[in-house]
Short mmCIF file of C-alpha atoms in Angstrom, two decimals:
data_model
loop_
_atom_site.label_atom_id
_atom_site.label_comp_id
_atom_site.label_asym_id
_atom_site.label_seq_id
_atom_site.Cartn_x
_atom_site.Cartn_y
_atom_site.Cartn_z
CA MET A 1 -136.15 122.02 46.89
CA THR A 2 -138.04 119.56 44.64
CA SER A 3 -137.89 119.27 40.72
CA PRO A 4 -140.66 121.03 38.82
CA ARG A 5 -143.96 118.75 38.51
CA ARG A 6 -145.62 118.14 35.27
CA LEU A 7 -149.17 118.99 36.27
CA LEU A 8 -150.97 117.08 33.72
CA GLU A 9 -149.43 113.74 34.38
CA ARG A 10 -151.09 113.34 37.94
CA PRO A 11 -153.43 116.13 38.52
CA ASP A 12 -155.31 114.65 41.51
CA ASP A 13 -155.35 116.91 44.46
CA ILE A 14 -153.71 119.90 42.94
CA ALA A 15 -155.12 123.02 44.44
CA LEU A 16 -155.31 126.22 42.32
CA PHE A 17 -154.86 129.61 43.99
CA ASP A 18 -156.21 132.92 42.74
CA ASP A 19 -153.81 136.00 42.39
CA PRO A 20 -154.39 137.64 45.81
CA ALA A 21 -153.47 134.26 47.60
CA THR A 22 -150.46 134.01 45.64
CA ARG A 23 -149.27 137.45 46.24
CA ARG A 24 -149.96 136.85 49.90
CA LEU A 25 -147.95 133.78 49.89
CA GLU A 26 -145.03 135.50 47.93
CA GLN A 27 -144.72 138.26 50.28
CA ARG A 28 -144.86 135.97 53.38
CA ALA A 29 -142.18 133.68 51.83
CA ALA A 30 -139.87 136.65 50.72
CA ALA A 31 -140.06 138.10 54.19
CA ALA A 32 -138.99 134.83 55.82
CA LEU A 33 -136.03 134.01 53.60
CA PRO A 34 -132.89 135.92 53.18
CA PRO A 35 -132.91 138.89 50.61
CA HIS A 36 -133.46 137.57 46.93
CA ALA A 37 -133.55 134.04 48.01
CA LEU A 38 -137.05 133.31 46.67
CA MET A 39 -136.08 134.90 43.19
CA ALA A 40 -133.05 132.81 43.33
CA ARG A 41 -134.92 129.79 43.68
CA ALA A 42 -137.42 130.57 41.06
CA GLY A 43 -134.29 131.12 38.66
CA LEU A 44 -132.98 127.74 39.40
CA ALA A 45 -136.41 126.20 38.99
CA LEU A 46 -136.50 127.50 35.44
CA LEU A 47 -133.04 126.26 34.86
CA ARG A 48 -134.05 122.84 35.47
CA LEU A 49 -137.04 122.93 33.33
CA ALA A 50 -135.25 124.63 30.48
CA ARG A 51 -132.47 122.12 30.48
CA ALA A 52 -135.20 119.43 30.61
CA ILE A 53 -137.26 120.80 27.63
CA ALA A 54 -134.18 121.89 25.70
CA PRO A 55 -131.27 119.70 26.66
CA ASP A 56 -129.21 120.45 23.57
CA ALA A 57 -129.79 124.14 23.25
CA ARG A 58 -126.70 126.25 22.62
CA ARG A 59 -128.55 129.70 21.92
CA ALA A 60 -131.33 131.13 24.15
CA TRP A 61 -133.29 134.42 23.92
CA ILE A 62 -135.18 135.75 27.06
CA ALA A 63 -137.88 138.57 26.72
CA ALA A 64 -137.43 140.08 30.39
CA GLY A 65 -140.24 142.56 31.42
CA PRO A 66 -139.59 145.45 34.15
CA GLY A 67 -141.23 143.36 36.97
CA ASN A 68 -140.53 140.35 39.20
CA ASN A 69 -141.44 138.01 36.22
CA GLY A 70 -138.58 139.58 34.17
CA GLY A 71 -136.11 139.39 37.36
CA ASP A 72 -136.93 135.58 37.18
CA GLY A 73 -135.87 135.40 33.59
CA LEU A 74 -132.61 137.54 34.34
CA VAL A 75 -131.67 134.88 37.09
CA LEU A 76 -132.28 132.01 34.48
CA ALA A 77 -130.13 133.97 31.94
CA THR A 78 -127.34 134.16 34.36
CA TRP A 79 -127.43 130.67 35.15
CA LEU A 80 -127.62 129.73 31.28
CA HIS A 81 -124.65 132.00 30.58
CA ARG A 82 -122.48 130.35 33.39
CA ALA A 83 -123.34 127.08 31.72
CA GLY A 84 -121.69 128.24 28.36
CA LEU A 85 -124.96 128.97 26.30
CA ASP A 86 -125.06 131.93 24.05
CA VAL A 87 -127.65 134.05 25.86
CA ARG A 88 -129.35 137.22 24.75
CA VAL A 89 -131.82 139.27 26.92
CA THR A 90 -134.19 141.97 25.80
CA LEU A 91 -134.89 144.25 28.60
CA VAL A 92 -138.53 145.24 27.36
CA ASP A 93 -140.10 148.45 28.91
CA HIS A 94 -137.24 149.00 31.34
CA ARG A 95 -137.51 152.80 31.03
CA ALA A 96 -135.23 155.14 32.82
CA ASP A 97 -138.22 156.84 34.89
CA ARG A 98 -139.25 153.41 36.20
CA THR A 99 -137.76 151.88 39.57
CA LEU A 100 -137.40 148.16 39.22
CA PRO A 101 -138.63 145.84 42.25
CA ASP A 102 -135.66 145.18 44.72
CA ASP A 103 -135.50 141.62 43.65
CA ALA A 104 -135.66 142.60 39.86
CA ALA A 105 -132.75 145.07 40.41
CA TRP A 106 -130.66 142.51 41.99
CA ALA A 107 -131.26 140.03 39.39
CA LEU A 108 -130.37 142.66 36.45
CA ALA A 109 -127.15 143.55 38.55
CA GLU A 110 -126.07 140.05 38.64
CA ALA A 111 -126.71 139.39 35.03
CA ARG A 112 -124.57 142.46 34.19
CA ALA A 113 -121.79 141.52 36.25
CA THR A 114 -121.82 137.92 34.94
CA GLY A 115 -121.58 139.21 31.36
CA VAL A 116 -124.99 138.31 29.90
CA ALA A 117 -125.80 140.22 26.75
CA LEU A 118 -128.51 142.67 27.57
CA ALA A 119 -130.31 145.13 25.16
CA ALA A 120 -133.30 147.42 25.21
CA GLU A 121 -133.97 147.14 21.49
CA PRO A 122 -135.64 144.06 20.15
CA PRO A 123 -133.40 141.44 18.50
CA THR A 124 -133.21 141.33 14.51
CA ALA A 125 -134.09 138.44 12.55
CA ALA A 126 -130.29 137.51 12.22
CA GLN A 127 -130.15 137.54 16.09
CA LEU A 128 -132.97 135.14 16.29
CA SER A 129 -131.85 132.84 13.69
CA GLY A 130 -130.68 129.50 15.20
CA ILE A 131 -132.27 130.26 18.66
CA ASP A 132 -132.70 126.85 20.55
CA LEU A 133 -134.71 128.17 23.34
CA ALA A 134 -136.91 131.11 24.16
CA VAL A 135 -138.27 132.40 27.35
CA ASP A 136 -141.26 134.69 27.98
CA ALA A 137 -140.37 136.61 31.24
CA LEU A 138 -142.59 139.51 30.23
CA LEU A 139 -145.72 139.54 32.67
CA GLY A 140 -146.99 136.80 35.12
CA VAL A 141 -149.50 136.92 37.95
CA GLY A 142 -152.03 139.68 38.10
CA GLN A 143 -152.31 140.63 34.28
CA SER A 144 -155.32 142.54 33.42
CA ARG A 145 -154.52 144.57 30.23
CA ALA A 146 -153.67 143.68 26.67
CA PRO A 147 -149.83 143.63 25.94
CA GLU A 148 -149.07 146.93 24.21
CA GLY A 149 -146.26 148.70 22.52
CA ALA A 150 -142.86 147.04 22.83
CA MET A 151 -144.55 144.44 25.12
CA ALA A 152 -146.79 143.47 22.08
CA ASP A 153 -143.87 143.52 19.59
CA ALA A 154 -141.98 140.97 21.98
CA VAL A 155 -145.08 138.95 22.11
CA ALA A 156 -145.10 138.77 18.20
CA LEU A 157 -141.59 137.76 18.22
CA LEU A 158 -141.84 134.98 20.66
CA ASN A 159 -144.81 133.58 18.65
CA GLY A 160 -142.81 133.74 15.41
CA LEU A 161 -140.30 131.28 16.73
CA ARG A 162 -140.31 127.44 15.99
CA CYS A 163 -138.11 126.59 19.13
CA PRO A 164 -139.45 125.56 22.66
CA VAL A 165 -141.06 128.70 24.17
CA LEU A 166 -141.07 128.67 28.03
CA ALA A 167 -143.61 131.09 29.68
CA VAL A 168 -142.60 132.36 33.39
CA ASP A 169 -145.59 131.67 35.57
CA ALA A 170 -147.98 132.45 32.94
CA PRO A 171 -148.05 133.26 29.21
CA THR A 172 -147.89 137.02 28.73
CA GLY A 173 -151.61 138.19 27.79
CA LEU A 174 -153.48 135.47 29.70
CA SER A 175 -155.34 136.34 32.88
CA THR A 176 -154.04 133.58 35.54
CA ALA A 177 -157.23 134.43 37.44
CA SER A 178 -159.79 133.81 34.62
CA GLY A 179 -158.22 132.07 31.72
CA ALA A 180 -159.28 135.00 29.46
CA GLN A 181 -156.88 136.13 26.64
CA LEU A 182 -156.54 139.89 27.47
CA GLY A 183 -156.10 141.33 23.88
CA ALA A 184 -155.60 140.40 20.18
CA SER A 185 -152.30 138.90 20.96
CA ALA A 186 -150.77 136.59 23.83
CA VAL A 187 -147.85 134.09 23.97
CA ARG A 188 -148.24 130.81 22.70
CA ALA A 189 -146.14 128.87 25.12
CA THR A 190 -144.79 125.37 24.42
CA HIS A 191 -144.21 125.00 28.28
CA THR A 192 -145.24 127.12 31.29
CA LEU A 193 -143.59 126.93 34.67
CA THR A 194 -145.96 128.20 37.16
CA LEU A 195 -144.07 129.30 40.37
CA LEU A 196 -145.40 129.05 44.08
CA THR A 197 -148.74 128.09 43.22
CA ALA A 198 -150.82 126.45 40.27
CA LYS A 199 -153.42 129.14 38.83
CA PRO A 200 -156.85 128.48 37.68
CA GLY A 201 -156.45 130.76 34.54
CA LEU A 202 -153.97 128.12 33.10
CA PHE A 203 -156.39 125.54 32.89
CA THR A 204 -159.65 127.11 31.48
CA GLY A 205 -160.69 129.34 28.63
CA ALA A 206 -157.77 130.59 26.53
CA GLY A 207 -155.42 129.12 29.18
CA ARG A 208 -155.71 125.79 27.60
CA GLU A 209 -154.53 127.01 24.16
CA LEU A 210 -151.83 129.37 25.36
CA THR A 211 -150.04 127.42 28.32
CA GLY A 212 -148.66 124.52 26.51
CA ASP A 213 -147.42 121.70 28.98
CA PRO A 214 -148.02 123.14 32.40
CA TRP A 215 -145.40 122.63 35.23
CA LEU A 216 -145.45 123.65 38.77
CA ASP A 217 -142.53 124.49 41.28
CA ASP A 218 -143.71 125.48 44.75
CA LEU A 219 -140.00 126.85 45.45
CA GLY A 220 -140.16 124.99 48.75
CA VAL A 221 -142.88 127.10 50.20
CA ALA A 222 -146.04 125.53 51.80
CA PRO A 223 -149.15 127.01 50.58
CA GLN A 224 -151.02 128.54 53.48
CA GLU A 225 -153.93 130.09 51.60
CA VAL A 226 -157.48 128.61 50.86
CA PRO A 227 -157.65 127.40 47.14
CA ALA A 228 -159.80 129.00 44.75
CA ALA A 229 -160.50 125.68 42.90
CA SER A 230 -158.87 122.16 42.35
CA LEU A 231 -157.81 120.31 39.41
CA THR A 232 -159.61 117.11 38.67
CA GLY A 233 -157.74 113.98 37.89
CA SER A 234 -158.27 110.40 37.41
CA GLY A 235 -158.73 109.65 41.16
CA ALA A 236 -162.00 111.72 41.10
CA ALA A 237 -163.34 109.40 38.31
CA SER A 238 -162.21 106.15 39.93
CA ALA A 239 -163.75 107.22 43.32
CA VAL A 240 -167.35 107.15 41.91
CA LEU A 241 -167.50 104.21 39.71
CA PRO A 242 -169.71 101.73 41.31
CA LEU A 243 -168.77 98.26 42.24
CA ARG A 244 -170.83 95.57 40.63
CA ARG A 245 -171.61 93.28 43.53
CA HIS A 246 -172.60 89.54 43.04
CA LEU A 247 -176.00 89.99 44.80
CA ALA A 248 -176.84 93.11 42.92
CA ASN A 249 -179.55 93.27 40.19
CA LYS A 250 -180.56 96.00 37.79
CA GLY A 251 -182.55 97.67 40.39
CA SER A 252 -179.48 98.24 42.42
CA TYR A 253 -178.44 100.76 39.93
CA GLY A 254 -181.52 102.68 39.54
CA ASP A 255 -183.53 103.85 36.50
CA VAL A 256 -182.89 106.74 34.29
CA HIS A 257 -185.53 108.54 32.29
CA VAL A 258 -184.37 110.60 29.36
CA ALA A 259 -187.12 113.37 28.53
CA GLY A 260 -186.54 115.13 25.31
CA GLY A 261 -186.65 113.95 21.60
CA ALA A 262 -188.75 116.53 19.77
CA ALA A 263 -189.60 115.68 16.38
CA GLY A 264 -186.23 115.61 14.21
CA MET A 265 -184.33 115.49 17.38
CA VAL A 266 -184.74 112.15 18.81
CA GLY A 267 -181.13 111.30 18.17
CA ALA A 268 -180.03 113.65 20.95
CA SER A 269 -182.12 111.63 23.37
CA LEU A 270 -180.81 108.35 22.23
CA LEU A 271 -177.34 109.48 22.52
CA ALA A 272 -177.94 110.61 26.16
CA ALA A 273 -179.74 107.23 26.77
CA HIS A 274 -176.94 105.08 25.41
CA ALA A 275 -174.36 106.95 27.56
CA ALA A 276 -176.55 106.44 30.60
CA ALA A 277 -176.65 102.69 29.97
CA LEU A 278 -172.89 102.46 29.50
CA ALA A 279 -172.28 104.71 32.54
CA GLY A 280 -173.98 102.26 34.99
CA ALA A 281 -177.73 102.72 35.06
CA GLY A 282 -179.84 99.79 35.72
CA ARG A 283 -182.45 100.67 33.23
CA VAL A 284 -182.88 103.46 30.74
CA LEU A 285 -186.30 104.70 29.69
CA VAL A 286 -186.38 107.12 26.65
CA HIS A 287 -189.57 109.63 26.88
CA THR A 288 -189.86 111.38 23.50
CA HIS A 289 -192.19 113.93 22.12
CA ALA A 290 -191.87 112.55 18.73
CA SER A 291 -193.13 109.04 20.00
CA ASP A 292 -196.31 110.77 20.97
CA ALA A 293 -196.98 111.59 17.39
CA GLY A 294 -196.03 108.36 16.06
CA GLY A 295 -192.69 109.65 14.66
CA ALA A 296 -190.41 107.56 16.55
CA LEU A 297 -189.21 103.78 16.21
CA PRO A 298 -190.53 101.69 18.95
CA VAL A 299 -187.21 100.47 19.44
CA ASP A 300 -183.53 101.68 18.92
CA VAL A 301 -182.30 99.02 16.67
CA ARG A 302 -178.68 99.71 17.49
CA HIS A 303 -179.31 99.55 21.26
CA PRO A 304 -182.50 97.53 21.99
CA GLU A 305 -181.80 97.60 25.70
CA LEU A 306 -183.17 101.23 25.74
CA MET A 307 -186.97 101.53 26.19
CA LEU A 308 -188.73 103.98 24.19
CA ARG A 309 -191.87 105.27 25.88
CA PRO A 310 -194.25 108.18 25.09
CA MET A 311 -193.67 111.54 26.83
CA ALA A 312 -197.24 111.19 28.19
CA GLU A 313 -196.12 108.37 30.63
CA LEU A 314 -193.26 110.42 32.03
CA GLN A 315 -195.31 112.20 34.75
CA ALA A 316 -197.10 109.20 36.16
CA THR A 317 -193.70 107.33 36.25
CA LEU A 318 -192.14 110.09 38.34
CA ARG A 319 -195.09 109.83 40.92
CA ASP A 320 -194.60 106.13 41.41
CA ASN A 321 -190.69 106.17 41.33
CA ARG A 322 -189.34 108.71 43.59
CA LYS A 323 -186.00 107.45 43.43
CA ALA A 324 -185.80 107.93 39.56
CA THR A 325 -182.81 110.01 38.00
CA VAL A 326 -184.21 112.16 35.06
CA VAL A 327 -182.09 113.62 32.21
CA ALA A 328 -184.10 116.47 30.66
CA GLY A 329 -183.48 118.68 27.70
CA CYS A 330 -181.49 116.55 24.96
CA GLY A 331 -183.15 117.64 21.74
CA GLY A 332 -186.50 118.37 23.74
CA GLY A 333 -187.30 121.66 21.65
CA ASP A 334 -189.83 124.07 23.08
CA ALA A 335 -191.95 121.21 24.20
CA VAL A 336 -189.82 120.08 27.00
CA ALA A 337 -190.97 123.10 28.96
CA ALA A 338 -194.15 121.36 29.72
CA GLU A 339 -192.53 118.53 31.37
CA LEU A 340 -190.15 120.32 33.60
CA PRO A 341 -192.65 121.21 36.26
CA ALA A 342 -192.98 117.64 37.18
CA CYS A 343 -189.34 116.72 36.72
CA LEU A 344 -188.50 119.59 39.03
CA ALA A 345 -191.04 118.72 41.73
CA GLN A 346 -190.68 114.85 41.55
CA ALA A 347 -187.24 113.68 40.41
CA ALA A 348 -184.81 112.56 43.27
CA ARG A 349 -181.92 113.24 40.84
CA LEU A 350 -182.16 115.62 37.76
CA VAL A 351 -179.62 116.67 34.96
CA LEU A 352 -180.74 119.49 32.97
CA ASP A 353 -179.27 120.28 29.54
CA ALA A 354 -179.80 122.15 26.44
CA ASP A 355 -183.45 123.01 25.86
CA ALA A 356 -184.46 122.39 29.46
CA LEU A 357 -181.85 125.19 30.36
CA ASN A 358 -183.25 127.37 27.72
CA ALA A 359 -186.83 126.92 29.08
CA ILE A 360 -185.70 127.73 32.43
CA ALA A 361 -183.99 130.71 31.27
CA ARG A 362 -187.43 132.03 29.79
CA ASP A 363 -189.65 131.13 32.43
CA ALA A 364 -189.29 132.75 35.92
CA SER A 365 -191.67 129.95 37.49
CA LEU A 366 -189.34 127.27 36.48
CA ARG A 367 -186.44 129.08 37.91
CA THR A 368 -188.29 129.23 41.31
CA LEU A 369 -188.99 125.54 41.00
CA LEU A 370 -185.42 124.83 40.30
CA ARG A 371 -184.24 126.77 43.49
CA ALA A 372 -186.84 125.15 45.45
CA ARG A 373 -185.14 121.65 44.90
CA GLY A 374 -182.07 122.69 46.40
CA ALA A 375 -183.87 124.22 49.41
CA ARG A 376 -185.76 120.81 50.14
CA GLY A 377 -182.63 118.62 49.56
CA ASN A 378 -182.93 117.45 46.14
CA ALA A 379 -179.70 117.84 44.07
CA THR A 380 -179.75 119.01 40.41
CA ILE A 381 -176.71 119.24 37.81
CA LEU A 382 -177.03 121.80 35.02
CA THR A 383 -174.64 121.21 31.91
CA PRO A 384 -174.74 124.37 29.88
CA HIS A 385 -172.41 125.54 27.27
CA PRO A 386 -171.28 129.27 27.64
CA LEU A 387 -174.46 130.73 25.38
CA GLU A 388 -176.88 128.57 27.55
CA ALA A 389 -175.14 129.78 30.82
CA ALA A 390 -175.30 133.41 29.48
CA ARG A 391 -179.12 133.07 28.96
CA LEU A 392 -179.53 131.55 32.61
CA LEU A 393 -177.34 134.69 33.85
CA GLY A 394 -178.96 137.35 31.87
CA SER A 395 -175.81 138.03 30.19
CA ASP A 396 -174.01 137.13 26.88
CA ALA A 397 -171.37 134.31 25.98
CA LYS A 398 -168.63 136.88 25.64
CA GLN A 399 -169.08 137.99 29.37
CA VAL A 400 -169.19 134.39 30.55
CA GLN A 401 -165.94 133.45 28.77
CA ALA A 402 -164.36 136.55 30.04
CA ASP A 403 -164.39 135.08 33.76
CA ARG A 404 -165.42 131.49 33.43
CA LEU A 405 -164.90 130.71 37.15
CA ALA A 406 -167.02 133.78 38.20
CA ALA A 407 -169.68 132.74 35.89
CA ALA A 408 -169.83 128.99 37.04
CA ARG A 409 -169.90 130.33 40.77
CA ARG A 410 -172.72 132.89 40.29
CA LEU A 411 -174.83 130.42 38.33
CA ALA A 412 -174.32 127.69 40.94
CA ALA A 413 -175.24 130.09 43.67
CA ASP A 414 -178.25 131.65 41.83
CA THR A 415 -179.83 128.21 41.02
CA GLY A 416 -179.02 126.16 44.06
CA ALA A 417 -177.52 123.60 41.57
CA VAL A 418 -174.27 121.90 40.67
CA VAL A 419 -173.04 123.58 37.36
CA VAL A 420 -170.98 121.96 34.69
CA LEU A 421 -169.75 124.89 32.56
CA LYS A 422 -168.69 123.14 29.51
CA GLY A 423 -165.87 124.52 27.19
CA SER A 424 -162.14 124.60 27.11
CA GLY A 425 -161.32 123.56 30.68
CA THR A 426 -164.75 122.59 31.95
CA LEU A 427 -165.84 123.93 35.35
CA VAL A 428 -167.82 122.06 37.84
CA ALA A 429 -169.10 124.47 40.63
CA THR A 430 -171.17 123.99 43.68
CA PRO A 431 -173.68 126.47 45.14
CA ASP A 432 -171.55 126.89 48.26
CA GLY A 433 -168.48 128.03 45.89
CA ARG A 434 -166.40 125.07 45.26
CA VAL A 435 -165.06 124.82 41.72
CA ALA A 436 -163.21 121.97 40.06
CA VAL A 437 -161.48 122.54 36.69
CA ASN A 438 -161.28 119.67 34.23
CA PRO A 439 -158.01 119.50 32.37
CA THR A 440 -158.94 116.77 29.86
CA GLY A 441 -160.39 116.86 26.34
CA ASP A 442 -159.98 119.35 23.23
CA ALA A 443 -161.82 120.69 20.41
CA ARG A 444 -162.15 117.17 18.91
CA LEU A 445 -165.38 117.21 20.93
CA ALA A 446 -166.77 120.19 19.35
CA THR A 447 -169.18 118.18 17.20
CA ALA A 448 -173.13 117.95 17.51
CA GLY A 449 -174.40 115.79 20.36
CA THR A 450 -171.34 115.37 22.31
CA GLY A 451 -173.01 117.29 25.09
CA ASP A 452 -175.98 115.07 25.04
CA VAL A 453 -173.59 112.19 25.78
CA LEU A 454 -172.09 114.10 28.73
CA ALA A 455 -175.61 114.73 30.18
CA GLY A 456 -176.55 111.02 29.73
CA TRP A 457 -173.35 109.66 31.24
CA THR A 458 -173.65 111.98 34.14
CA GLY A 459 -177.17 110.76 34.85
CA GLY A 460 -176.29 107.19 34.41
CA LEU A 461 -173.37 107.36 36.70
CA TRP A 462 -175.41 109.07 39.20
CA SER A 463 -178.18 106.74 39.11
CA ALA A 464 -175.65 103.97 39.91
CA GLN A 465 -174.77 105.72 43.24
CA PRO A 466 -175.89 104.69 46.74
CA SER A 467 -178.05 107.01 48.57
CA ALA A 468 -175.96 109.87 50.23
CA GLU A 469 -176.55 112.37 52.94
CA ASP A 470 -174.41 114.97 51.26
CA VAL A 471 -176.45 115.08 47.89
CA VAL A 472 -174.66 118.12 46.64
CA GLY A 473 -171.27 116.52 47.52
CA GLN A 474 -172.16 113.22 45.47
CA ALA A 475 -173.56 115.42 42.50
CA PHE A 476 -170.28 117.32 42.53
CA ALA A 477 -168.47 114.15 42.55
CA VAL A 478 -170.33 112.58 39.75
CA ALA A 479 -170.11 115.66 37.54
CA ARG A 480 -166.39 115.96 38.07
CA ALA A 481 -166.05 112.32 37.14
CA ALA A 482 -168.18 112.57 34.02
CA ALA A 483 -166.44 115.68 32.66
CA TRP A 484 -162.93 114.13 33.02
CA LEU A 485 -164.05 110.96 31.42
CA HIS A 486 -165.64 112.94 28.68
CA GLY A 487 -162.48 114.71 27.73
CA ARG A 488 -160.21 111.65 28.44
CA ALA A 489 -162.30 109.90 25.87
CA CYS A 490 -161.48 112.32 23.43
CA GLU A 491 -157.69 112.03 24.22
CA ASP A 492 -157.65 108.26 23.83
CA ALA A 493 -159.65 108.03 20.55
CA GLY A 494 -156.61 107.57 18.52
CA THR A 495 -157.55 110.17 15.98
CA ARG A 496 -156.97 113.80 15.27
CA LEU A 497 -160.24 114.13 13.54
CA PRO A 498 -163.45 115.40 15.30
CA LEU A 499 -165.10 112.76 17.46
CA ILE A 500 -168.69 112.07 16.57
CA ALA A 501 -171.07 111.66 19.45
CA GLY A 502 -172.40 108.36 18.34
CA GLU A 503 -168.96 106.98 18.98
CA LEU A 504 -168.10 108.94 22.10
CA ALA A 505 -169.96 106.98 24.86
CA ALA A 506 -167.98 103.57 23.73
CA HIS A 507 -164.73 105.61 23.96
CA MET A 508 -165.95 106.88 27.46
CA ALA A 509 -166.43 103.24 28.55
CA ARG A 510 -162.88 102.37 27.28
CA ALA A 511 -161.46 105.22 29.25
CA VAL A 512 -163.07 103.62 32.34
CA ALA A 513 -161.41 100.33 31.70
CA GLY A 514 -157.87 102.34 31.35
CA LEU A 515 -158.36 103.64 34.97
CA GLY A 516 -157.40 100.09 36.14
CA ASP A 517 -154.06 100.18 34.36
#
């Protein structure tokens, strides 16, 4: 057996498996091994990580549920007791009328025989005083309901501790399938050891908040299942960064046309345009509605390389340049809807954000044009936040957040576009069902304009790519890279304060430089 792997150190090529696949894998492995061997492996894996995260711990409390998740915790308790720690186990919901699974019953018998202190009642404040390590072994894979009764009480006790809290497989109260928090309370773990497989719910939605530092131990079992998703790492970003060859010129990296900038919102277009230029576009032209009314500066004095143009020039430009990349909707207001038919019909590569997405949600004819792009081999990338995704899906943001993976897949299939569903654990989905989960970034990006930067960077990076036969695959790769760099820039910014959008693109450029380290 190998040691647990820290998932966010090198997340490239990590497959994420849904609950049914994990259950099938567990059943096959248990049947192929001697009785209780798989649970014994899980307990040893937990012991290795527990000793790593709390090497000086002398007192431990384990909250053990009535299933195999609790059994894993009981095996850990047995090992810690043998190592000389003062270990207390609370058997939560172990009712007399409930029969434990065979492995959990074996683990409980082993703990009793070893002399582990077991109790059905929750520990008192005095008993929890001085605890160095706590373990959430209440519920794991397949959770679908909020913790109640004694289970909810145990969750509250775990969250009240100031020591490391290690969750077994998943924090109690978190859906490993969707990343949704299942009720008002859930365990806020400092570390989670996910067993056999990495699960998508640990990395998106509430999973980012509750999981803490995620680790994986496959228990020596090869995953013979089709992954539900994959985790994006730095390799995905490196793979699409264009080489700047000696014989290249600005035409080698294409033109990006940013369409938006209604009166009072020109800044959104300029943010997107600056990001597109830093990401690698050869030229960036900014078509704004405000310039049509004489309200925009003829030049961006901070970034004079950006070329400001009237919106009226966009349609003629697209007719003449069938290779152009268009980023539409950043600060476009309602007026951007008039430009979308030409963009949808003529842009070779199209990134749609913000007001462009809202216009498509309102107009069935625009939706038809969007679907037609995919049918004729033109790729599109949509970058909605949850509310924009909900409008496109005819639902609400709460439903989208309740199952982000399902929402991203449905939207990609419905529109024929690559979808970047922004938020905690941004998802990138393709029309054929592939999903990548982005593990970088946090709420320091929750400021106005950071989405415009992501859209612009996506367009600039895409513009710099050579022609490809698999246009959807290329769009998927570009969107994954842009999302990873967007979040990484936030993490590398060196501040705990919110990151304002005007500085974000420069931080993304520095994150690119760091890929070579």
